[in-house]
PDB file of C-alpha atoms in Angstrom:
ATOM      1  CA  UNK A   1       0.000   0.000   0.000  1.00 29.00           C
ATOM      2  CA  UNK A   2       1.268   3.276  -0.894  1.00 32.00           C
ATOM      3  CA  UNK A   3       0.205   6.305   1.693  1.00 30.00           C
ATOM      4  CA  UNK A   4       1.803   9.339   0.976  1.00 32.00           C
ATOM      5  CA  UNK A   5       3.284  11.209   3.747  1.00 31.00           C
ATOM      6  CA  UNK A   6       1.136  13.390   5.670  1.00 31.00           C
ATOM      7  CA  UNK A   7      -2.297  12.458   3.302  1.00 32.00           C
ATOM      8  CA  UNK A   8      -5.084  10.883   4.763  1.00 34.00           C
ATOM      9  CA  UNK A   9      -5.389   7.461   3.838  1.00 39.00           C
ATOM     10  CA  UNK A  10      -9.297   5.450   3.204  1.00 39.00           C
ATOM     11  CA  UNK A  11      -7.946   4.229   7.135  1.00 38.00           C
ATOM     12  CA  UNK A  12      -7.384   7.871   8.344  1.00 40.00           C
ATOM     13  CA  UNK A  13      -8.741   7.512  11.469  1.00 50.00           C
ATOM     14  CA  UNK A  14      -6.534   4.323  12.893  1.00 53.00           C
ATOM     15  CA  UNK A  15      -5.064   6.363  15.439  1.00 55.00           C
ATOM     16  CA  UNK A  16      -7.806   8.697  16.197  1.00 54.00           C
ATOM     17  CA  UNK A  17      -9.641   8.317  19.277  1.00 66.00           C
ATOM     18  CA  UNK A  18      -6.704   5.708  20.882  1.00 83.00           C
ATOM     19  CA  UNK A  19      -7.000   5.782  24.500  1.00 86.00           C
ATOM     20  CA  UNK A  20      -3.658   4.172  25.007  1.00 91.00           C
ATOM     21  CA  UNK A  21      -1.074   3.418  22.419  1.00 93.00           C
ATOM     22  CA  UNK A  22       2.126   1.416  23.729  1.00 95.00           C
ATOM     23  CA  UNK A  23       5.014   0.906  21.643  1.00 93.00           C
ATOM     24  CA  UNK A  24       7.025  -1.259  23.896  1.00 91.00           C
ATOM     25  CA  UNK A  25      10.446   0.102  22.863  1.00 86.00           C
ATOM     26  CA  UNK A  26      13.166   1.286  24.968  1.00 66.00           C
ATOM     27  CA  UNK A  27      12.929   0.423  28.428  1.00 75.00           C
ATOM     28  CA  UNK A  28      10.747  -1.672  30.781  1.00 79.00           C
ATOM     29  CA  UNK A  29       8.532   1.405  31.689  1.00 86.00           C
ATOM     30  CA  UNK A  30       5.521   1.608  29.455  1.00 92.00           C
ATOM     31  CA  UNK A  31       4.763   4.699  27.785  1.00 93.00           C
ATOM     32  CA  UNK A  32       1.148   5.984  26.868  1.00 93.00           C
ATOM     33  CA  UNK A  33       1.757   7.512  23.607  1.00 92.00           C
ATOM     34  CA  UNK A  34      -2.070   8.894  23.000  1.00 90.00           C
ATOM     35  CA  UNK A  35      -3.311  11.938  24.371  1.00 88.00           C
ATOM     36  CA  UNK A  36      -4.510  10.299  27.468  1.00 86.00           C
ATOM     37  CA  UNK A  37      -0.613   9.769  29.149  1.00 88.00           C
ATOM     38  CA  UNK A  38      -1.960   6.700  30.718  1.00 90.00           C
ATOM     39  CA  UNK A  39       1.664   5.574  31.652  1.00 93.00           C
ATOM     40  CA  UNK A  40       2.067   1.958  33.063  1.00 92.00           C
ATOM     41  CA  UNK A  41       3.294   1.738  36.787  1.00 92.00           C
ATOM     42  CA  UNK A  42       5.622  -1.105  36.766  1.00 93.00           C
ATOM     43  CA  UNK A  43       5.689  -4.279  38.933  1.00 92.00           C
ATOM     44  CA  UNK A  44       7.963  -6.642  38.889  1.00 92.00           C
ATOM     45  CA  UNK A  45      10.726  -7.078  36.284  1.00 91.00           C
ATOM     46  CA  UNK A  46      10.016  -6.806  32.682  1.00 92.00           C
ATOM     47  CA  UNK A  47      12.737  -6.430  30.571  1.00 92.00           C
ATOM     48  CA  UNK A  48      13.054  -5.491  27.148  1.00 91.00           C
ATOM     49  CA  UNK A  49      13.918  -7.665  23.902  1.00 88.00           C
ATOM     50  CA  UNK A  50      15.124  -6.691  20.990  1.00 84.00           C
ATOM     51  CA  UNK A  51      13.210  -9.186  18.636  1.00 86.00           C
ATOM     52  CA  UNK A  52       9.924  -7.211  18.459  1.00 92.00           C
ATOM     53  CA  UNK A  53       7.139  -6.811  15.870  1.00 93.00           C
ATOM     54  CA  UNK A  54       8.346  -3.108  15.085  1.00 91.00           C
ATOM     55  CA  UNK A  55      11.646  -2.463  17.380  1.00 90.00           C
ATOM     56  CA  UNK A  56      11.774  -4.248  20.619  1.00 92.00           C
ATOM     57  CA  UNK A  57       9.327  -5.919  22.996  1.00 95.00           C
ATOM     58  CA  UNK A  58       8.465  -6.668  26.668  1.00 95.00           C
ATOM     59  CA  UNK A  59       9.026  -9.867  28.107  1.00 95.00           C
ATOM     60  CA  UNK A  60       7.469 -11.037  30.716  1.00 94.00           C
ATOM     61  CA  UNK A  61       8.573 -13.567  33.276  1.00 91.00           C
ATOM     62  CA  UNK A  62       5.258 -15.245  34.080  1.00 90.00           C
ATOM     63  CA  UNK A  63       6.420 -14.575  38.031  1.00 88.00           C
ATOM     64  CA  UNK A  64       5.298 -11.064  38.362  1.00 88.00           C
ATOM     65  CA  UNK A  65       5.600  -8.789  35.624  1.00 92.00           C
ATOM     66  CA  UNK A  66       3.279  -6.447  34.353  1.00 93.00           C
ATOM     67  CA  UNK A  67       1.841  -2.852  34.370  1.00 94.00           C
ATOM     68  CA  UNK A  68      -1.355  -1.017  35.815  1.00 92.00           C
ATOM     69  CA  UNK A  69      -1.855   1.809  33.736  1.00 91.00           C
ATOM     70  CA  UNK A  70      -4.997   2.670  36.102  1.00 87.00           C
ATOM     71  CA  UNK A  71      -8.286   4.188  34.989  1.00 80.00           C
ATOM     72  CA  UNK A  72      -7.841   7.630  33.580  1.00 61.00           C
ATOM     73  CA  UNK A  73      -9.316   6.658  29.776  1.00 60.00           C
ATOM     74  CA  UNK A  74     -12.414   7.877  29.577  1.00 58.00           C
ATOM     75  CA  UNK A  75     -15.814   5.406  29.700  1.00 60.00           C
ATOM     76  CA  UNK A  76     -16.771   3.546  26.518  1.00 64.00           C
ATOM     77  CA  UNK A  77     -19.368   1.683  24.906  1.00 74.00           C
ATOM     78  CA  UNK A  78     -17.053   0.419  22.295  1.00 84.00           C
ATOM     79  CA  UNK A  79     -13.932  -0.970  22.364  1.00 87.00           C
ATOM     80  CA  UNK A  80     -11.000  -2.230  20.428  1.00 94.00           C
ATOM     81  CA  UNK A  81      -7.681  -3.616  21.743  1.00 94.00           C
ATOM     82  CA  UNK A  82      -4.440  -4.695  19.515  1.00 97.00           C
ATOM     83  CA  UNK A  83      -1.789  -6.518  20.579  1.00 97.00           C
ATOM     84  CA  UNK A  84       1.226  -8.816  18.797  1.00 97.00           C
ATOM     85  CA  UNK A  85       1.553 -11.329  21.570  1.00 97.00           C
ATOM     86  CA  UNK A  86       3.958 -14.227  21.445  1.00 96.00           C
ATOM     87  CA  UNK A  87       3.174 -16.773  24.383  1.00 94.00           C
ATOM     88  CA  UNK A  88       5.915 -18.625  26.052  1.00 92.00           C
ATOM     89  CA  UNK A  89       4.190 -20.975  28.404  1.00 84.00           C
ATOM     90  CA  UNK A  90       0.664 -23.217  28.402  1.00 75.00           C
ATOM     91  CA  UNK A  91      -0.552 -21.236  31.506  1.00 76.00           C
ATOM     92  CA  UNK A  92      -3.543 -18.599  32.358  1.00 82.00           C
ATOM     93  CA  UNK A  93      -2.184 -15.516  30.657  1.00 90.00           C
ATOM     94  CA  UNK A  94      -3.695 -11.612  30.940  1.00 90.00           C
ATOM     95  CA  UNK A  95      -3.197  -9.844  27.752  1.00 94.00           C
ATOM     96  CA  UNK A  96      -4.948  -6.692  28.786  1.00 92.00           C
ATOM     97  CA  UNK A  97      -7.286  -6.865  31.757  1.00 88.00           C
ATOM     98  CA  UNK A  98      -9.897  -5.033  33.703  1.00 86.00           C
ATOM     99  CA  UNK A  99     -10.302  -6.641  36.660  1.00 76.00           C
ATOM    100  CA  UNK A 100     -10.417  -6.282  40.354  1.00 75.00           C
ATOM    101  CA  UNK A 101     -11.179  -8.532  43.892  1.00 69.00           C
ATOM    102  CA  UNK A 102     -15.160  -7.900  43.812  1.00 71.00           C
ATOM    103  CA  UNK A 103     -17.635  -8.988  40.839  1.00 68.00           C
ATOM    104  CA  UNK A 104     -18.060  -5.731  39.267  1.00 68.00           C
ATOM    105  CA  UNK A 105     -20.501  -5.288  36.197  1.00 66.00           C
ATOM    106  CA  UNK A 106     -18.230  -4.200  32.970  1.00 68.00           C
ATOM    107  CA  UNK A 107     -15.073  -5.895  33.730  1.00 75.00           C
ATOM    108  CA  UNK A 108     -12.942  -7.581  30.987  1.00 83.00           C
ATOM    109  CA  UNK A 109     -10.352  -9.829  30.256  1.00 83.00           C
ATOM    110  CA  UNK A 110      -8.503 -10.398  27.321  1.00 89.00           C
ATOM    111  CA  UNK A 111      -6.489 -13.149  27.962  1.00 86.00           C
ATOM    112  CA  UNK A 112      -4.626 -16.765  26.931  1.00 86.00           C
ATOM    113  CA  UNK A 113      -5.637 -19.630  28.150  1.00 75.00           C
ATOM    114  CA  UNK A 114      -7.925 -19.757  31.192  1.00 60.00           C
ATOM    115  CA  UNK A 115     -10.192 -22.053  29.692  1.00 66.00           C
ATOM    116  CA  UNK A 116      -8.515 -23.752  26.714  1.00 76.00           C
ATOM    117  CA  UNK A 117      -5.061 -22.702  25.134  1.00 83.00           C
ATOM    118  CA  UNK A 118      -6.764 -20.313  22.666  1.00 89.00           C
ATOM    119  CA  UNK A 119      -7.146 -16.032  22.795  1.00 93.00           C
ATOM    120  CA  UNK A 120     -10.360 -14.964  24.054  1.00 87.00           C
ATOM    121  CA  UNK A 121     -12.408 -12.129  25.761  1.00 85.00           C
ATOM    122  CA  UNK A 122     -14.252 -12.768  29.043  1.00 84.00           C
ATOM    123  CA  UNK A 123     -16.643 -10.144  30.628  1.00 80.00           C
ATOM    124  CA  UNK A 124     -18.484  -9.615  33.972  1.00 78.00           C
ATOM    125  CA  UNK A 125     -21.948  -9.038  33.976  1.00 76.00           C
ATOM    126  CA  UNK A 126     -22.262  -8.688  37.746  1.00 73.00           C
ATOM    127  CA  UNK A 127     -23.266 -11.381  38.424  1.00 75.00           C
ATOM    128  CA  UNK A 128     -20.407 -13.925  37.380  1.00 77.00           C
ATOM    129  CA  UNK A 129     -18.334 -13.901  34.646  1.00 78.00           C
ATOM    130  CA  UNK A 130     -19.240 -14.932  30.975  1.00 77.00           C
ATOM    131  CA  UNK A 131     -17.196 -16.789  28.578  1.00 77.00           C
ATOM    132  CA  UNK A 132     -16.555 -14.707  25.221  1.00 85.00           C
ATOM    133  CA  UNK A 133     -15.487 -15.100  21.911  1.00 86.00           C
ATOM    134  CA  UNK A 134     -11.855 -16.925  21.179  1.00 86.00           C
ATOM    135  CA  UNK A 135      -9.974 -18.078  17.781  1.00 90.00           C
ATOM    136  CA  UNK A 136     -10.022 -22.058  18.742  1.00 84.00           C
ATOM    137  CA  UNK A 137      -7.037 -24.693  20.031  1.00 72.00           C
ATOM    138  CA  UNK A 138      -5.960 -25.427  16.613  1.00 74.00           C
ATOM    139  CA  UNK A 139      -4.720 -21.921  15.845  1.00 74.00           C
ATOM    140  CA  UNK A 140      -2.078 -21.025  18.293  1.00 86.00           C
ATOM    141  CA  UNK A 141       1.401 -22.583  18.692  1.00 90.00           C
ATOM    142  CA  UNK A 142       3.864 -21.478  21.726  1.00 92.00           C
ATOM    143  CA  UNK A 143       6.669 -19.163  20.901  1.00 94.00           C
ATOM    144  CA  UNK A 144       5.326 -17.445  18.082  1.00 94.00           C
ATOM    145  CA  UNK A 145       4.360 -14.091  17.341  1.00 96.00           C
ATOM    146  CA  UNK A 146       0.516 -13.233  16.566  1.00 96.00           C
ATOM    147  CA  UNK A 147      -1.666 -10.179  16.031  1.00 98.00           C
ATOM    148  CA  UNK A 148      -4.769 -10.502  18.155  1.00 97.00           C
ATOM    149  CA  UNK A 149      -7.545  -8.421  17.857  1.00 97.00           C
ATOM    150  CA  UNK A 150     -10.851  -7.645  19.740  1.00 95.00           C
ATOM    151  CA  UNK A 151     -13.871  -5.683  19.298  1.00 93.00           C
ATOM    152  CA  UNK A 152     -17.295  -4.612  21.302  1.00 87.00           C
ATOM    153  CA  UNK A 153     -20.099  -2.958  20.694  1.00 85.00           C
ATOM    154  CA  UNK A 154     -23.791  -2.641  21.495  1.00 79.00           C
ATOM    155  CA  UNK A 155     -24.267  -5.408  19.537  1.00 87.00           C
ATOM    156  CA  UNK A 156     -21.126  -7.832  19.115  1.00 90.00           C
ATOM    157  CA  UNK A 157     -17.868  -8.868  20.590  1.00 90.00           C
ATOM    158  CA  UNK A 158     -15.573 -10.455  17.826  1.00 95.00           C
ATOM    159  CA  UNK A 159     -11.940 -11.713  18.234  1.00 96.00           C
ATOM    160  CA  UNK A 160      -9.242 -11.750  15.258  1.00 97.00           C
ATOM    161  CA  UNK A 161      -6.461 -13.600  14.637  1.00 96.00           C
ATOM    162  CA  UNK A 162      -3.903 -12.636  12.387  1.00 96.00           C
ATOM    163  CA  UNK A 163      -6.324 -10.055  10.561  1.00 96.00           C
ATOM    164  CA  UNK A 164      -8.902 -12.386  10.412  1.00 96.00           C
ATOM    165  CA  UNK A 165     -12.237 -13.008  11.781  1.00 96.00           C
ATOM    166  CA  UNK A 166     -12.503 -16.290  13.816  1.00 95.00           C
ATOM    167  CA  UNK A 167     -15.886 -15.968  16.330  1.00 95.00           C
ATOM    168  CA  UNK A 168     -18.074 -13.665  16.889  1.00 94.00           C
ATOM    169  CA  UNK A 169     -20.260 -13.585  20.649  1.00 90.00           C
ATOM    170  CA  UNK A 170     -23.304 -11.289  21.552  1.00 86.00           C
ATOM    171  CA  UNK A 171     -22.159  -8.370  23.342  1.00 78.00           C
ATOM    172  CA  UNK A 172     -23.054  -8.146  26.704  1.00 71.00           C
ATOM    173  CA  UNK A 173     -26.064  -6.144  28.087  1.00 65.00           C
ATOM    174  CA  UNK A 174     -23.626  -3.553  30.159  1.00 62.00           C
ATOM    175  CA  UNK A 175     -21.360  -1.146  28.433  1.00 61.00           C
ATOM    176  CA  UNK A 176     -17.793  -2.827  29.339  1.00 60.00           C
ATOM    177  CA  UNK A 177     -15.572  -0.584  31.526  1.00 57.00           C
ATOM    178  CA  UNK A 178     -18.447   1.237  32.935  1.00 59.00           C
ATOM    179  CA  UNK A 179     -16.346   1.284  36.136  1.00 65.00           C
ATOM    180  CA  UNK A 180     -13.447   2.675  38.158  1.00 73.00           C
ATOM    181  CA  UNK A 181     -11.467  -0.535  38.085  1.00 80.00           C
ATOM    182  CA  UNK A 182      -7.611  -0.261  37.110  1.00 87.00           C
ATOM    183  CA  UNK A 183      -6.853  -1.698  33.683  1.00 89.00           C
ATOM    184  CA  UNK A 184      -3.714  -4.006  33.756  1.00 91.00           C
ATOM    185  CA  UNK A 185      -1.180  -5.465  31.052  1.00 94.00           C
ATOM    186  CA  UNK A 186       0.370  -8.573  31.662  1.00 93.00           C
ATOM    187  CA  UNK A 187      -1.451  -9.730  34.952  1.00 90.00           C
ATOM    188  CA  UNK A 188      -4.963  -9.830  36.378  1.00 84.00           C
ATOM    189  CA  UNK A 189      -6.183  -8.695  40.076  1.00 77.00           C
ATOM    190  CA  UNK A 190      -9.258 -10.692  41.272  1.00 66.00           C
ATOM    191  CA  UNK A 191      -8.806 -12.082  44.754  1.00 58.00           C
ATOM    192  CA  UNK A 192      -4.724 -11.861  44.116  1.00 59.00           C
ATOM    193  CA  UNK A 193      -2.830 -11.078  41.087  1.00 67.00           C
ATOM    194  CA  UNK A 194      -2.563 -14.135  39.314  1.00 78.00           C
ATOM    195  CA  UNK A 195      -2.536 -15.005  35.086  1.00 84.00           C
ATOM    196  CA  UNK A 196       0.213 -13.444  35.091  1.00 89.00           C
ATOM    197  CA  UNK A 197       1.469 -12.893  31.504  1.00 93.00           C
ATOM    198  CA  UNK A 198       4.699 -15.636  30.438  1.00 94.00           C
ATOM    199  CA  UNK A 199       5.472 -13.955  27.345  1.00 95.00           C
ATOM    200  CA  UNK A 200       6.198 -11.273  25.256  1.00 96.00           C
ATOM    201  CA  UNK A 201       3.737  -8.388  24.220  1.00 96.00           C
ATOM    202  CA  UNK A 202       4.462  -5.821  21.819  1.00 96.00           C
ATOM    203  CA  UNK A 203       2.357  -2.688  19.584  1.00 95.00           C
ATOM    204  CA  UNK A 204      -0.177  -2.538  22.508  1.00 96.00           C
ATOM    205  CA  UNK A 205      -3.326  -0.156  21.488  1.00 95.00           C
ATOM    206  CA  UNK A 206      -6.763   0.328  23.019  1.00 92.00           C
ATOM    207  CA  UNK A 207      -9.587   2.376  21.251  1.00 91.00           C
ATOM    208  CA  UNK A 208     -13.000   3.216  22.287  1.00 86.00           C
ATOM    209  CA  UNK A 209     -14.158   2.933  19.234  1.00 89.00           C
ATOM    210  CA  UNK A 210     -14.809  -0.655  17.111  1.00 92.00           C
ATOM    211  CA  UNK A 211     -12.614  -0.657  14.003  1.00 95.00           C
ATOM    212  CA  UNK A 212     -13.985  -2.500  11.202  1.00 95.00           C
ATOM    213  CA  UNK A 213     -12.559  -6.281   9.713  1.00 96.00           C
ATOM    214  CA  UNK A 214     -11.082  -4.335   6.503  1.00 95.00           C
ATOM    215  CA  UNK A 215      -9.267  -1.528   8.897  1.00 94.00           C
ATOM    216  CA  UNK A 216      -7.582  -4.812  11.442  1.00 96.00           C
ATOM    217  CA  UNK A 217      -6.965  -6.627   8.415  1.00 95.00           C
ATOM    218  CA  UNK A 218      -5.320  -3.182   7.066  1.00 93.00           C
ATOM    219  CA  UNK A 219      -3.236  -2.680  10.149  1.00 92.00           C
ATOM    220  CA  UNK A 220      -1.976  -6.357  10.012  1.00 95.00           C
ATOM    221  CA  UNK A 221      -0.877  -6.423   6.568  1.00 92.00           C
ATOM    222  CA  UNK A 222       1.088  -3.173   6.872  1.00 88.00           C
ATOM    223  CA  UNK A 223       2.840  -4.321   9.959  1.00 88.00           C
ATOM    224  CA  UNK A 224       3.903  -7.598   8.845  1.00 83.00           C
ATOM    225  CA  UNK A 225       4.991  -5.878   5.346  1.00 68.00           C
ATOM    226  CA  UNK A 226       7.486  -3.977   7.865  1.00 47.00           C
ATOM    227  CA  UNK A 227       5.222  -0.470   7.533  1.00 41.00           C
ATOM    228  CA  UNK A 228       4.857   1.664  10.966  1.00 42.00           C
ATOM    229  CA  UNK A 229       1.813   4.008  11.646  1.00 42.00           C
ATOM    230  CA  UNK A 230       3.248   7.049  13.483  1.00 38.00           C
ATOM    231  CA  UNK A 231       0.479   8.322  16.354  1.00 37.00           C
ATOM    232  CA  UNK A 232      -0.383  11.596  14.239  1.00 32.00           C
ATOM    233  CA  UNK A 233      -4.440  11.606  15.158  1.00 32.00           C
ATOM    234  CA  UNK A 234      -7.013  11.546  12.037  1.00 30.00           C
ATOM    235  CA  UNK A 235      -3.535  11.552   9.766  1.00 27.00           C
ATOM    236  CA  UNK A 236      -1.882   8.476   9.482  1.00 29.00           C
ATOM    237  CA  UNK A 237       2.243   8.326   8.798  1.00 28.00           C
ATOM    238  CA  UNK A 238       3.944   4.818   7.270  1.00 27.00           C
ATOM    239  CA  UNK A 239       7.582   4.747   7.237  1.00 31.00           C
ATOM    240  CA  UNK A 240       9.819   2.151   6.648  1.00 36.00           C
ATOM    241  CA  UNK A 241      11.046   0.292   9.305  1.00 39.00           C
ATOM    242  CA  UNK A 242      15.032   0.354   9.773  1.00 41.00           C
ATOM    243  CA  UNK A 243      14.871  -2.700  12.367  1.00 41.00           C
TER     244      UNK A 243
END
C-alpha cells in the first residue's frame, strides 16, 4: 500500500480516538503515547527484547511482571484492543485486563488460556463472569508471534487472529468498563494477582471505538509488510522500518 506522507489514507482515522497506544520500545517502563498519558506503573521485572514486531518488545517472566496503567481513559461503549503477543508458556495468561477482587458489572479480560489454550475475551456481567469469543485450540502454537484483535459494541464482541475473523459472541447487556477498576497489562487482580502474563507483548493499542474487519486486516498487513503508523491523530504516517 502506498500512503503518501502526511495524506489521509481510506484508514485515516486508525489512530484517532486511541485511548492508550504502547510501543514497547526502549525500556521496561511503558509509555502511553495517546493523548490520554496513561503511563504503566511497573511491577515486577520486565525487561526489554530486541526481537519485536516493530523495534523491541516486553518480556514477561510469568512470576510477576506487568503494568497497571490505572483508569484515567475515559468510559466507553465500544472498544477495540491490539496486541502482537507471542506466548511462552501453556498457563492462564492476561493480555490486557480489567479486573479487580469484587464482581463488578463491565469488567474484561482479554487473555490466553484460562479455559482452553486459545485467545479470548471474558466479561463480567455482575453477576459472574461470561465466557466470550476466542480463535479455537488449533490456531495457536507457543513461541510465536501473533496479532490478536478484539472488538465490542452494542451489539457484538468479535476476536481476530492474524487479521482475520474467527468468532463472533453477543455483546453483553452492560457497556464494558463502565467502572473505576484499574486496567492491567500482563497480569490480572481478582482475589490476588494471578494469570500473570509468560510472554512477550508488543504494539499494545486500546480504542474506544470498534474498528472495522477491513481496517484490522489493514493494520496487520502493513505491519507484517514492515510499515509503521506514526500516532499523528485523524492523519496516518507509514515509514519504513530500519529494524
Amino acid at each position: 500500500m502506498d500512503v503518501d506522507q502526511g495524506n489521509e489514507s481510506d484508514f485515516g482515522e486508525w489512530e484517532d480516538r486511541a485511548i492508550g497506544v504502547y510501543h514497547m520500545n526502549g525500556t521496561n517502563q511503558l509509555f502511553d503515547e495517546s493523548i490520554y498519558n496513561s503511563d504503566g506503573v511497573t511491577n515486577g521485572n520486565p525487561t526489554v527484547d530486541t526481537d519485536g514486531i516493530i523495534g523491541k518488545a516486553i518480556d514477561f517472566d510469568g512470576a510477576g511482571d506487568f503494568f497497571n496503567i490505572g483508569d484515567s481513559q475515559p468510559a466507553f461503549d465500544n472498544l477495540t484492543i491490539l496486541a502482537w503477543v507471542k506466548i511462552s508458556g501453556d498457563s492462564d495468561n492476561c493480555i490486557v485486563c480489567k479486573t479487580d477482587t469484587t464482581l463488578t458489572d463491565g469488567e474484561f479480560e482479554f487473555s490466553y488460556g484460562l479455559v482452553e489454550d486459545e485467545f479470548r475475551i471474558n466479561y463480567n456481567d455482575g453477576s459472574g463472569w461470561v465466557g466470550g469469543p476466542h480463535t479455537g485450540t488449533d490456531s495457536v502454537e507457543l513461541d510465536t508471534w501473533y496479532f490478536v484483535a478484539v472488538t465490542f459494541d452494542s451489539i457484538d464482541m468479535n476476536i481476530y487472529l492474524d487479521g482475520e475473523l474467527k468468532a463472533t459472541d453477543s455483546a453483553p447487556t452492560s457497556d464494558l468498563a463502565s467502572n473505576s477498576v484499574d486496567v492491567y497489562i500482563g497480569a490480572r487482580v481478582r482475589d490476588a494477582t494471578s494469570y500473570v502474563l509468560n510472554g512477550f507483548l508488543d504494539e499494545v493499542r486500546i480504542y474506544n471505538r470498534t474498528l472495522s474487519t477491513d481496517e484490522i486486516k489493514a493494520i496487520y498487513e502493513n505491519t507484517v509488510g514492515t510499515q509503521n503508523f506514526a500516532p499523528l491523530g485523524p492523519v496516518v504516517e507509514f515509514r519504513q522500518s530500519t529494524s
